[in-house]
PDB file of C-alpha atoms and ligand atoms in Angstrom:
ATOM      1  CA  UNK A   1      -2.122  -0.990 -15.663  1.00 96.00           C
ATOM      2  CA  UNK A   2      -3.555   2.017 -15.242  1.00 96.00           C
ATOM      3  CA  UNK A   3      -1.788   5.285 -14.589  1.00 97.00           C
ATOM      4  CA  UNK A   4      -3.196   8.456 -12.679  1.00 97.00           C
ATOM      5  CA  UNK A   5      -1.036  11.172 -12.897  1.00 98.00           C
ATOM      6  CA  UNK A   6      -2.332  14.130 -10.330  1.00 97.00           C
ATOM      7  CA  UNK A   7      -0.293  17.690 -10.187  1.00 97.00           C
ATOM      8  CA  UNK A   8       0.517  16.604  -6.604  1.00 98.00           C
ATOM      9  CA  UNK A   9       0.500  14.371  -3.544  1.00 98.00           C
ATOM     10  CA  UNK A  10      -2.812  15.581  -2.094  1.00 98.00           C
ATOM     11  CA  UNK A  11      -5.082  15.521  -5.581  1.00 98.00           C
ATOM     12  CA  UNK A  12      -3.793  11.807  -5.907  1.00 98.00           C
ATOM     13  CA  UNK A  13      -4.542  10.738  -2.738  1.00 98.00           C
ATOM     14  CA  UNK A  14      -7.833  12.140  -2.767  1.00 98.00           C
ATOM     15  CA  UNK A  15      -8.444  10.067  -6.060  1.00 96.00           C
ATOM     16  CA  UNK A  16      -7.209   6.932  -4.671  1.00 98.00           C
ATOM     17  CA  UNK A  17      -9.118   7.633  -1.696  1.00 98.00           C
ATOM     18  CA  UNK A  18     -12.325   7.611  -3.929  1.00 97.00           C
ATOM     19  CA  UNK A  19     -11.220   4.120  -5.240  1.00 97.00           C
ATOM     20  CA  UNK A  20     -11.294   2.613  -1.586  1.00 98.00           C
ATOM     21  CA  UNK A  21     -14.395   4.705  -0.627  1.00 98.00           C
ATOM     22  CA  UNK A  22     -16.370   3.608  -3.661  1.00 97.00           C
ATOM     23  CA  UNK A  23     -15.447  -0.472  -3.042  1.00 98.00           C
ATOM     24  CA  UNK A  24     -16.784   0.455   0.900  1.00 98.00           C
ATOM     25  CA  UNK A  25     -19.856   1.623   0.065  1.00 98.00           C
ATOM     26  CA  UNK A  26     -20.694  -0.936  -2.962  1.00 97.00           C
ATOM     27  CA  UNK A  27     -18.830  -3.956  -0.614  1.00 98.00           C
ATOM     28  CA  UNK A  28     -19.524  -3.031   3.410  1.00 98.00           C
ATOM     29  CA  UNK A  29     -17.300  -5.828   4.580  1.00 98.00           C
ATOM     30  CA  UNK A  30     -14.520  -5.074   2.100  1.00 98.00           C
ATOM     31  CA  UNK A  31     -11.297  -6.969   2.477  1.00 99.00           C
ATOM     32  CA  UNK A  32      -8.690  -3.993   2.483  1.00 99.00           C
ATOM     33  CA  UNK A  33      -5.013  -4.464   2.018  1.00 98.00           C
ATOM     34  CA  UNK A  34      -3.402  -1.886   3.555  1.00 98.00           C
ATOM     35  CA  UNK A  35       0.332  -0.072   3.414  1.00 98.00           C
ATOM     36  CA  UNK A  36       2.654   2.063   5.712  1.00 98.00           C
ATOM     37  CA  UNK A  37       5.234   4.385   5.126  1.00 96.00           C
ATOM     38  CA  UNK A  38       4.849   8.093   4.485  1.00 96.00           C
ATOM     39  CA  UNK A  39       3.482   7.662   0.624  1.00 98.00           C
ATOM     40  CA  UNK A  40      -0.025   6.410   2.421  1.00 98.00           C
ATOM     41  CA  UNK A  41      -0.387   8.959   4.692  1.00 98.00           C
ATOM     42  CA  UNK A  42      -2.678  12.087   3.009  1.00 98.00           C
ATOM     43  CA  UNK A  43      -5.116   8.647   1.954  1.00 98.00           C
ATOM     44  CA  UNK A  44      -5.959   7.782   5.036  1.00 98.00           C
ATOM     45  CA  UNK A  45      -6.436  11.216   5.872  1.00 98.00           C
ATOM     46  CA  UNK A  46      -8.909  11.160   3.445  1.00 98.00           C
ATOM     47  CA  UNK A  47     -10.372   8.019   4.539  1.00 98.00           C
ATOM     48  CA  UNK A  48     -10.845   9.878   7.677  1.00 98.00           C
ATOM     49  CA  UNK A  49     -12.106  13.017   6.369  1.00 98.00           C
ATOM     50  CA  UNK A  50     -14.647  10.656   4.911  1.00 98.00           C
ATOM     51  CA  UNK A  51     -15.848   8.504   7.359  1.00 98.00           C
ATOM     52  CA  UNK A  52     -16.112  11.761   9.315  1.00 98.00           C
ATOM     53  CA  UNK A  53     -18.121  14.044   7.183  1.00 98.00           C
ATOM     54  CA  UNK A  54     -19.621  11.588   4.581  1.00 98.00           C
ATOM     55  CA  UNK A  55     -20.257   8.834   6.707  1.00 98.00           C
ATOM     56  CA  UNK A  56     -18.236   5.848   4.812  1.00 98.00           C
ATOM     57  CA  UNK A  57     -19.026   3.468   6.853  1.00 98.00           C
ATOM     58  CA  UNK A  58     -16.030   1.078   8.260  1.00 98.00           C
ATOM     59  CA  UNK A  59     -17.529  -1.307  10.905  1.00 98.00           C
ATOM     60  CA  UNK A  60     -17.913  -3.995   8.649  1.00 98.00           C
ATOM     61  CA  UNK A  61     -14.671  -4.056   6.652  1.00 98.00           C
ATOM     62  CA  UNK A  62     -11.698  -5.888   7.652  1.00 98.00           C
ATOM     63  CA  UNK A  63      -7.535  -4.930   6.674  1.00 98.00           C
ATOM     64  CA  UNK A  64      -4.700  -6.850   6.202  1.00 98.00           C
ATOM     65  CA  UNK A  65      -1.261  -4.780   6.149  1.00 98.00           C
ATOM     66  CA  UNK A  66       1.393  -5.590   4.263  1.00 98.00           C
ATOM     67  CA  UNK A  67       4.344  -5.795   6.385  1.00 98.00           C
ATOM     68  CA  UNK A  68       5.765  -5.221   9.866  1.00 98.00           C
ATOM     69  CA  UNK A  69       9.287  -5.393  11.579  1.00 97.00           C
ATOM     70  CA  UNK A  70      11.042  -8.049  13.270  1.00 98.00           C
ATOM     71  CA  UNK A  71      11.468  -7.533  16.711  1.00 97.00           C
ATOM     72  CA  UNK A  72       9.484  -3.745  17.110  1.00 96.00           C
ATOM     73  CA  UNK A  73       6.159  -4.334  19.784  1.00 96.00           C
ATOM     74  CA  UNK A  74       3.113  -3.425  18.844  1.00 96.00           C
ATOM     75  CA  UNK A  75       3.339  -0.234  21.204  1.00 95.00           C
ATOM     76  CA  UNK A  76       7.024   0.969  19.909  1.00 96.00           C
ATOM     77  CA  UNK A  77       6.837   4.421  18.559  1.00 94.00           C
ATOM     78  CA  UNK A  78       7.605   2.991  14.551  1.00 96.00           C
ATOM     79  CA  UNK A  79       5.816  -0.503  14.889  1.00 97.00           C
ATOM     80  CA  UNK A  80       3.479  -0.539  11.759  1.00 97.00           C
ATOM     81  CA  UNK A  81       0.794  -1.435  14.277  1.00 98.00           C
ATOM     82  CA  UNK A  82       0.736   1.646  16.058  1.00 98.00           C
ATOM     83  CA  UNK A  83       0.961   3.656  12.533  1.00 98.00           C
ATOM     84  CA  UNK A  84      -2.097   2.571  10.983  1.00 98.00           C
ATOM     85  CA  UNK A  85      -3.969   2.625  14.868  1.00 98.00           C
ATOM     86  CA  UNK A  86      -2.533   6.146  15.005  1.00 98.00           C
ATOM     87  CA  UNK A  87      -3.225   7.015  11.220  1.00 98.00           C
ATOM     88  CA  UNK A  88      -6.170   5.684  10.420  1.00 98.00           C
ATOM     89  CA  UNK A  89      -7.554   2.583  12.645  1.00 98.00           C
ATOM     90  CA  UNK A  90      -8.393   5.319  15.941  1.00 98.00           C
ATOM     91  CA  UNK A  91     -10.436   7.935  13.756  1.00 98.00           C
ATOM     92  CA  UNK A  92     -12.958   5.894  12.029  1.00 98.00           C
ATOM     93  CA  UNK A  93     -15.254   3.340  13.140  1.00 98.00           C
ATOM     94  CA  UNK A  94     -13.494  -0.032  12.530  1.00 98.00           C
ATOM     95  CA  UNK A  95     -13.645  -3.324  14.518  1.00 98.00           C
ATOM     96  CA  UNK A  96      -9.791  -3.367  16.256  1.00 98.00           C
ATOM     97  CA  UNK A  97     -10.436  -7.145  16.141  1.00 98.00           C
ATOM     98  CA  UNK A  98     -10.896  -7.035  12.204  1.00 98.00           C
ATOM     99  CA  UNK A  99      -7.767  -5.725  11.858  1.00 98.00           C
ATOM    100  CA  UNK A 100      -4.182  -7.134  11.005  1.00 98.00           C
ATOM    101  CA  UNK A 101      -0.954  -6.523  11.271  1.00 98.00           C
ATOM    102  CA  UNK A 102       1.772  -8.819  10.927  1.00 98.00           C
ATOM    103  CA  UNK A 103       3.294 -10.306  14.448  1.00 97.00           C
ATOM    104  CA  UNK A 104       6.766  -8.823  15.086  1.00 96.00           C
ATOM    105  CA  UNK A 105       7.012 -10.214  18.267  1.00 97.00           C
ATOM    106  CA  UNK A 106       6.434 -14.113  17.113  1.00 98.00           C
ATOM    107  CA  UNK A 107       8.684 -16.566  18.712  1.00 96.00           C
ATOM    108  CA  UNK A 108       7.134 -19.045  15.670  1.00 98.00           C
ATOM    109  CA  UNK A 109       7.582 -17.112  12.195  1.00 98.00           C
ATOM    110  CA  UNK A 110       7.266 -19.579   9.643  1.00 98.00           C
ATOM    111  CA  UNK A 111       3.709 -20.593  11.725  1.00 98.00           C
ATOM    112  CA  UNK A 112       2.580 -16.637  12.061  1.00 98.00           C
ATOM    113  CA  UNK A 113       2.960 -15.975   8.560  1.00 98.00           C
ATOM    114  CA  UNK A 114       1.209 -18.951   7.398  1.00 98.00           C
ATOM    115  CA  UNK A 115      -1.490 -18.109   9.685  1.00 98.00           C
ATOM    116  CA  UNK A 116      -1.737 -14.581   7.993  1.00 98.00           C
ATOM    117  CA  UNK A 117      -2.363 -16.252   4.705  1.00 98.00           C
ATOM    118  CA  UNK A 118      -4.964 -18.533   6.398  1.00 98.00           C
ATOM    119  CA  UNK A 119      -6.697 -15.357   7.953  1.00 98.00           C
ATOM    120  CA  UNK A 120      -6.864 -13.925   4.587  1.00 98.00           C
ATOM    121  CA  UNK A 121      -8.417 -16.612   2.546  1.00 98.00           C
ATOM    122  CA  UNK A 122     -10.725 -17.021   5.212  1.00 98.00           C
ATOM    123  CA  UNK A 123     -12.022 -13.582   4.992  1.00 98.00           C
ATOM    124  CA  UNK A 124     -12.849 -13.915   1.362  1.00 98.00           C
ATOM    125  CA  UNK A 125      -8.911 -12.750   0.021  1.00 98.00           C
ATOM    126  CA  UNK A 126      -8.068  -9.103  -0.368  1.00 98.00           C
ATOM    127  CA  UNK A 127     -10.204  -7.176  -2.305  1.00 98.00           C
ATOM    128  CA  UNK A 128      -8.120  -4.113  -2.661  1.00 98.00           C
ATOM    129  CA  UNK A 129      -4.731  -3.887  -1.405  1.00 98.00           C
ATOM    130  CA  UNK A 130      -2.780  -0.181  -1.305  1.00 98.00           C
ATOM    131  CA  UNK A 131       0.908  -0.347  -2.135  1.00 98.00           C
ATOM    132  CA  UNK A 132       3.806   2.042  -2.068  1.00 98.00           C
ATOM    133  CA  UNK A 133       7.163   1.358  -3.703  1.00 98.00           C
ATOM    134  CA  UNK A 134      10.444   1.417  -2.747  1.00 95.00           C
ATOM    135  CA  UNK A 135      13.336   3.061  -4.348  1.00 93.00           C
ATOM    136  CA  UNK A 136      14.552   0.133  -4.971  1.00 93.00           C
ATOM    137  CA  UNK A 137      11.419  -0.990  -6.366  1.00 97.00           C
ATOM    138  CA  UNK A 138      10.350  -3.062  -3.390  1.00 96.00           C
ATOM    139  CA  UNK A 139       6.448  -3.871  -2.417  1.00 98.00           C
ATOM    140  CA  UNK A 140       5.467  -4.615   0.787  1.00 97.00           C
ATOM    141  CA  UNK A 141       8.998  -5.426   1.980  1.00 97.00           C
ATOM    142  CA  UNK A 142       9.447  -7.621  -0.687  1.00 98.00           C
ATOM    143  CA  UNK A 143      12.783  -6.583  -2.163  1.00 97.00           C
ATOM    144  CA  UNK A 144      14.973  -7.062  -5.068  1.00 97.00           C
ATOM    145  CA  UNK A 145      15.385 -10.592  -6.456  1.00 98.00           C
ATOM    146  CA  UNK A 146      11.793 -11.844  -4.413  1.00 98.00           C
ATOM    147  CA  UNK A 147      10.165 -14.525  -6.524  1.00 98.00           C
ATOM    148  CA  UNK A 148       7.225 -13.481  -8.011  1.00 98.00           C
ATOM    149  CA  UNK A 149       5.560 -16.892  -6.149  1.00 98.00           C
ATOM    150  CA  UNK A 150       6.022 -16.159  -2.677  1.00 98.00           C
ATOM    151  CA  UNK A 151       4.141 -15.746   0.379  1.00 98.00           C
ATOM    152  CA  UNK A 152       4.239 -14.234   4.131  1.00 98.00           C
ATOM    153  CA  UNK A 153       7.286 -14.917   5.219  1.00 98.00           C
ATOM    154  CA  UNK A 154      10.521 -13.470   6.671  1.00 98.00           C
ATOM    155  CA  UNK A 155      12.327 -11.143   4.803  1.00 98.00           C
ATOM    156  CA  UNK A 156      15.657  -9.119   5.528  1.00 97.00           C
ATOM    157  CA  UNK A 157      15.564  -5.554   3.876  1.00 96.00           C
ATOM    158  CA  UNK A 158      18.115  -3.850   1.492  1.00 95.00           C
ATOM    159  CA  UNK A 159      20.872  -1.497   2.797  1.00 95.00           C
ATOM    160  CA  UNK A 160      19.240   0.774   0.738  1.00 93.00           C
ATOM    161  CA  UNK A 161      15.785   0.393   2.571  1.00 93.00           C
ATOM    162  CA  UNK A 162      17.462   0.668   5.803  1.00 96.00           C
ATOM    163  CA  UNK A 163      19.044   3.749   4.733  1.00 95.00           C
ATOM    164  CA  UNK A 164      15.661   5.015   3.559  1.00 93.00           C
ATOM    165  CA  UNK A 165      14.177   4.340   6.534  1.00 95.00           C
ATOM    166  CA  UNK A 166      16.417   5.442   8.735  1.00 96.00           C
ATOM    167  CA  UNK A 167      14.791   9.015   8.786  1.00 95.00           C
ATOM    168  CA  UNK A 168      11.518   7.402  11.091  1.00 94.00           C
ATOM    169  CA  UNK A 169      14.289   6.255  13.473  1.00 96.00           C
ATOM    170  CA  UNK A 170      15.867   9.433  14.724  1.00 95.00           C
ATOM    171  CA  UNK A 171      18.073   9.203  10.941  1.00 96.00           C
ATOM    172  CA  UNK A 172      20.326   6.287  12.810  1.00 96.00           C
ATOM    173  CA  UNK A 173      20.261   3.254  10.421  1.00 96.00           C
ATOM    174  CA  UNK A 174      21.548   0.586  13.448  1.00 96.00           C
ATOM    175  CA  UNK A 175      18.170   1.340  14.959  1.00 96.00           C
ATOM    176  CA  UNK A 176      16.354   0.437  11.617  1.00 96.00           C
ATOM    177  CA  UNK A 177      15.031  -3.596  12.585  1.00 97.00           C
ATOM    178  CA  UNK A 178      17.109  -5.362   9.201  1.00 97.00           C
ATOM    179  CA  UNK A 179      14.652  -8.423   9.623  1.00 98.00           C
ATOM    180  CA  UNK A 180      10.336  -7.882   8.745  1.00 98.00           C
ATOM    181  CA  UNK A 181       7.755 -10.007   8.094  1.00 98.00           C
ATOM    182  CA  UNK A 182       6.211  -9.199   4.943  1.00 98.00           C
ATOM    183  CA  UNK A 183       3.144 -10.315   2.485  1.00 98.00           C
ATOM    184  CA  UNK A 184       4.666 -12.147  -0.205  1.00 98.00           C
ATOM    185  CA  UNK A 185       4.181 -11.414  -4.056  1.00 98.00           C
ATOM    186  CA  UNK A 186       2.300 -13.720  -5.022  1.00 98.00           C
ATOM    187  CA  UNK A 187      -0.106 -12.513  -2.044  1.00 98.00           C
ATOM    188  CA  UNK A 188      -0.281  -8.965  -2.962  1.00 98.00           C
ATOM    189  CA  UNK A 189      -1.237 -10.792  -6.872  1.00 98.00           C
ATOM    190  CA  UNK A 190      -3.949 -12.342  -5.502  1.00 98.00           C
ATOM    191  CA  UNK A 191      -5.793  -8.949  -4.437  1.00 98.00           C
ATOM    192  CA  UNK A 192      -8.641  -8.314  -6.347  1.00 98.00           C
ATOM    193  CA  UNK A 193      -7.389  -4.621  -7.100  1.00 98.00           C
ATOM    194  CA  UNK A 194      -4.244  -3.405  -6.393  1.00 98.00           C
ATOM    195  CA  UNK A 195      -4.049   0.507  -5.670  1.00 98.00           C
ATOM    196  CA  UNK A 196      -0.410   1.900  -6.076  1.00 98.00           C
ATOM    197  CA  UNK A 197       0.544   5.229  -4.863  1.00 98.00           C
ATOM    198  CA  UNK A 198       4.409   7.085  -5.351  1.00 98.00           C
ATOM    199  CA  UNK A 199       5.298  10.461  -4.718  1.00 98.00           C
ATOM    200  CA  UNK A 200       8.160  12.736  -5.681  1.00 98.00           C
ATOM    201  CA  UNK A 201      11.258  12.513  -8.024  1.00 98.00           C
ATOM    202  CA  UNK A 202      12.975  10.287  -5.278  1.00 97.00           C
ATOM    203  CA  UNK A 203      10.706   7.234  -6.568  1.00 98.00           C
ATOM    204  CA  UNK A 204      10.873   8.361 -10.114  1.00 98.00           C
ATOM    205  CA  UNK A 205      13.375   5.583 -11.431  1.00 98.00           C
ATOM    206  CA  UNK A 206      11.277   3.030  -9.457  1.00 98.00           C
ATOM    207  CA  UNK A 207       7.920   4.274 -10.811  1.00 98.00           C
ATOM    208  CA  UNK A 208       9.187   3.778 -14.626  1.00 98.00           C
ATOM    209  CA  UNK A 209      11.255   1.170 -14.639  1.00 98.00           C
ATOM    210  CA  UNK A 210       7.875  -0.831 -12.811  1.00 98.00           C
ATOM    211  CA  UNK A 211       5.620   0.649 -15.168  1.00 98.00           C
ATOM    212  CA  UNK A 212       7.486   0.917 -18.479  1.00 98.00           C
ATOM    213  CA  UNK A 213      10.360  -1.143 -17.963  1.00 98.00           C
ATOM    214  CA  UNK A 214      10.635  -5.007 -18.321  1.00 98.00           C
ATOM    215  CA  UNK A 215       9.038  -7.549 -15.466  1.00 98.00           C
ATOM    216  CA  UNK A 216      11.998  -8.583 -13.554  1.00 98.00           C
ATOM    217  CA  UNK A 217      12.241  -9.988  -9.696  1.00 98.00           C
ATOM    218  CA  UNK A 218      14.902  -7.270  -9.779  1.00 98.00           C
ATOM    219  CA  UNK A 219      12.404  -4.608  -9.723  1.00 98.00           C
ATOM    220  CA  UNK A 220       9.712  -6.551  -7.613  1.00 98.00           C
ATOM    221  CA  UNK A 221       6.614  -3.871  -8.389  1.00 98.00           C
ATOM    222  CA  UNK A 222       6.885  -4.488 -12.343  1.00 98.00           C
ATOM    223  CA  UNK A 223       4.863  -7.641 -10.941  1.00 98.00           C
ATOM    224  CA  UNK A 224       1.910  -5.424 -11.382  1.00 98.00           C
ATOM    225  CA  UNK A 225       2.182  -5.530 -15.601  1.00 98.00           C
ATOM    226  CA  UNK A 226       0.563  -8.654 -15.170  1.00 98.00           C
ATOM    227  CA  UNK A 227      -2.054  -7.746 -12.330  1.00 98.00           C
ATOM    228  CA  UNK A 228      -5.892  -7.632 -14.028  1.00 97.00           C
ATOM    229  CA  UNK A 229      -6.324  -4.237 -11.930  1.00 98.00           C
ATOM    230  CA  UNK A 230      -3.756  -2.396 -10.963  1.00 98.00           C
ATOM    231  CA  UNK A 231      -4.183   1.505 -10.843  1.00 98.00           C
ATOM    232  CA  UNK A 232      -1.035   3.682 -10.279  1.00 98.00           C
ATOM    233  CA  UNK A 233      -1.649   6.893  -8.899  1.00 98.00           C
ATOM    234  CA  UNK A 234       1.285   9.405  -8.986  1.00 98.00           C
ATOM    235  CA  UNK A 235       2.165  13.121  -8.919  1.00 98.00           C
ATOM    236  CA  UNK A 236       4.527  15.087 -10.940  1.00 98.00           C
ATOM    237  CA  UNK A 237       7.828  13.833  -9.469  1.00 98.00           C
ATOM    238  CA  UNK A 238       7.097  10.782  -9.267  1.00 98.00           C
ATOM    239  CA  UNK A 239       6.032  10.941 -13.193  1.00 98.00           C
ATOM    240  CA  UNK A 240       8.891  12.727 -14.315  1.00 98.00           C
ATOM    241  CA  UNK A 241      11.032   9.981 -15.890  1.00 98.00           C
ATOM    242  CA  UNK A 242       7.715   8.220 -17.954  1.00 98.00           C
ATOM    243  CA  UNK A 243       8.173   7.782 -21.080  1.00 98.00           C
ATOM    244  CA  UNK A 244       4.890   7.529 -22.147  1.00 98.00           C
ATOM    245  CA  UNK A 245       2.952  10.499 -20.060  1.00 97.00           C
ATOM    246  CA  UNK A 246       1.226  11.978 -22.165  1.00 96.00           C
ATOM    247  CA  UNK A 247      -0.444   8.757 -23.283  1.00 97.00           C
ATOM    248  CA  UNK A 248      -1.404   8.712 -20.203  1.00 97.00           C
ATOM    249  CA  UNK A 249      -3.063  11.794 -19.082  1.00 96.00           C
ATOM    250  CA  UNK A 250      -4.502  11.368 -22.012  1.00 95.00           C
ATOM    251  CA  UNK A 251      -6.405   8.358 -21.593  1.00 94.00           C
ATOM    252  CA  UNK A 252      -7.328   9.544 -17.928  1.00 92.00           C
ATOM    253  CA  UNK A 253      -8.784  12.814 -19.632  1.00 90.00           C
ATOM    254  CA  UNK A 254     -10.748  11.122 -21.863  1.00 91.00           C
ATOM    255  CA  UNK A 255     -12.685   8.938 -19.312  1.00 88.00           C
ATOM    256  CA  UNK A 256     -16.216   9.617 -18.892  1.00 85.00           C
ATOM    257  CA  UNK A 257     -16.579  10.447 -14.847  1.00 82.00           C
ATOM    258  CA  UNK A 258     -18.602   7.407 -13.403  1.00 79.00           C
ATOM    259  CA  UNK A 259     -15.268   5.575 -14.530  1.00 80.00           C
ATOM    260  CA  UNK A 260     -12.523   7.161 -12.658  1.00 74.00           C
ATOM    261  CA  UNK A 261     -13.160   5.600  -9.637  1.00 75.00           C
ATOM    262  CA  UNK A 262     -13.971   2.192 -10.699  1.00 75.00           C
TER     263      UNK A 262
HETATM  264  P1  PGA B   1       7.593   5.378   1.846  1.00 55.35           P
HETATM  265  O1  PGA B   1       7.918   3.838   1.661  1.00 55.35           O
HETATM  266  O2  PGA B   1       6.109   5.488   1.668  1.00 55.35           O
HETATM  267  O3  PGA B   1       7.976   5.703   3.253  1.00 55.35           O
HETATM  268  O4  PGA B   1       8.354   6.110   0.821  1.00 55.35           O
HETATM  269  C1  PGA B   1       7.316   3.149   0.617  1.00 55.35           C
HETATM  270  C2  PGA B   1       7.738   1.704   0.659  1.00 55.35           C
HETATM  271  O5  PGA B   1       8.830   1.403   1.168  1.00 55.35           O
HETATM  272  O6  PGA B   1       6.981   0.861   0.163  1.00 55.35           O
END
């Protein structure tokens, strides 16, 4: 693992952001795996920024998102769909039909999902897939207790993600959807790179006890200890509880700059 820790939300997006950009310019049809939330937000706004001024160049590259919710359309104001079309998908110059997002509104689950892992291996697998985490230590919605083997499939989410959530959805938890479909574990595993960003004290706990703390299903992110390439990039809050910190600016200092965003 690698840990990035930036004084805040912006200066680590815009490093993680350099990440993506440099695997789109070195691989035009990248295979990105992309995240929603709020944590991904100021990335793609970089990724836009980018396309727009520098030119990164999108029309060949093709995402896969993590996750979506049972039951939301793909028009509904919260539908993970319309965030990444409204975030990220509208403002540079990707192919909407290279895009993916997880069917909410399947009447055949079990067949959707293991279509998404079919569309995946036939675009080559992910090459780089962007994570948040949960407070509770989720990825993708894969929460607590998730076996580190699975796949897409059907997942219900904590009370405590529901609660967390609850603030896209007018802060009333019975509107939260309690059912997704999600990438499984062993999925996100199979990425090439994986690219995890956390913000604020709020995530703290979640952000050491994945990076620092055993490898349990009961924190599903401490997967990553055993992921070839996994870069964490975090800001102060989300730092504040590491142990090792120090070490770890440290070693971030000390590389040379060609290697920062490799
Ligand atoms: P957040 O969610 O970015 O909205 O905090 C992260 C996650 O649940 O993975």
């Amino acid at each position: 693992m690698e840990i990035i820790i930036k004084e805040n939300e912006q200066l680590a997006s815009e490093a993680a952001a350099k990440v993506v950009a440099r695997l789109v310019r070195e691989k035009p049809n990248a295979v990105l795996g992309l995240a929603t939330g709020s944590t991904p937000l100021m990335l793609y706004k970089e990724l836009v920024r980018l396309h727009q001024e520098e030119g990164l160049d999108f029309s060949q590259v093709s995402t896969f998102n993590l996750d979506e919710y049972i039951g939301l359309s793909p028009d509904h104001e919260q539908s993970y769909r319309r965030f990444m079309n409204k975030n990220l998908f509208n403002h540079i110059n990707i192919e909407m039909d290279n895009t993916h997002v997880p069917d909410g509104m399947t009447d055949d689950i079990p067949g959707a999902c293991a279509a998404y892992e079919l569309a995946i291996l036939d675009e080559g697998g992910i090459d780089l897939q962007v994570l948040g985490i949960g407070s509770d230590g989720h990825v993708g919605f894969n929460e607590p207790t998730s076996s580190f083997a699975s796949r897409t499939r059907i997942k219900t989410l904590t009370q405590q993600t529901v609660a967390d959530n609850a603030r896209f959805f007018c802060d009333d938890e019975s509107k939260v959807p309690n059912h997704c479909i999600t990438m499984g574990i062993g999925t996100i595993m199979d990425a090439k790179m994986n690219v995890m960003l956390a913000f604020g004290e709020g995530k703290a706990a979640a952000v050491a006890a994945t990076i620092e703390g055993a490898v349990t299903s009961m924190i599903p992110a401490s997967v990553l200890q055993h992921h070839p390439t996994a870069k964490i990039f975090i800001d102060e809050g989300a730092a504040s509880t590491l142990t090792l910190s120090d070490y770890y600016r440290w070693v971030y200092c000390g590389k040379p700059e060609w290697q920062k965003d490799l």
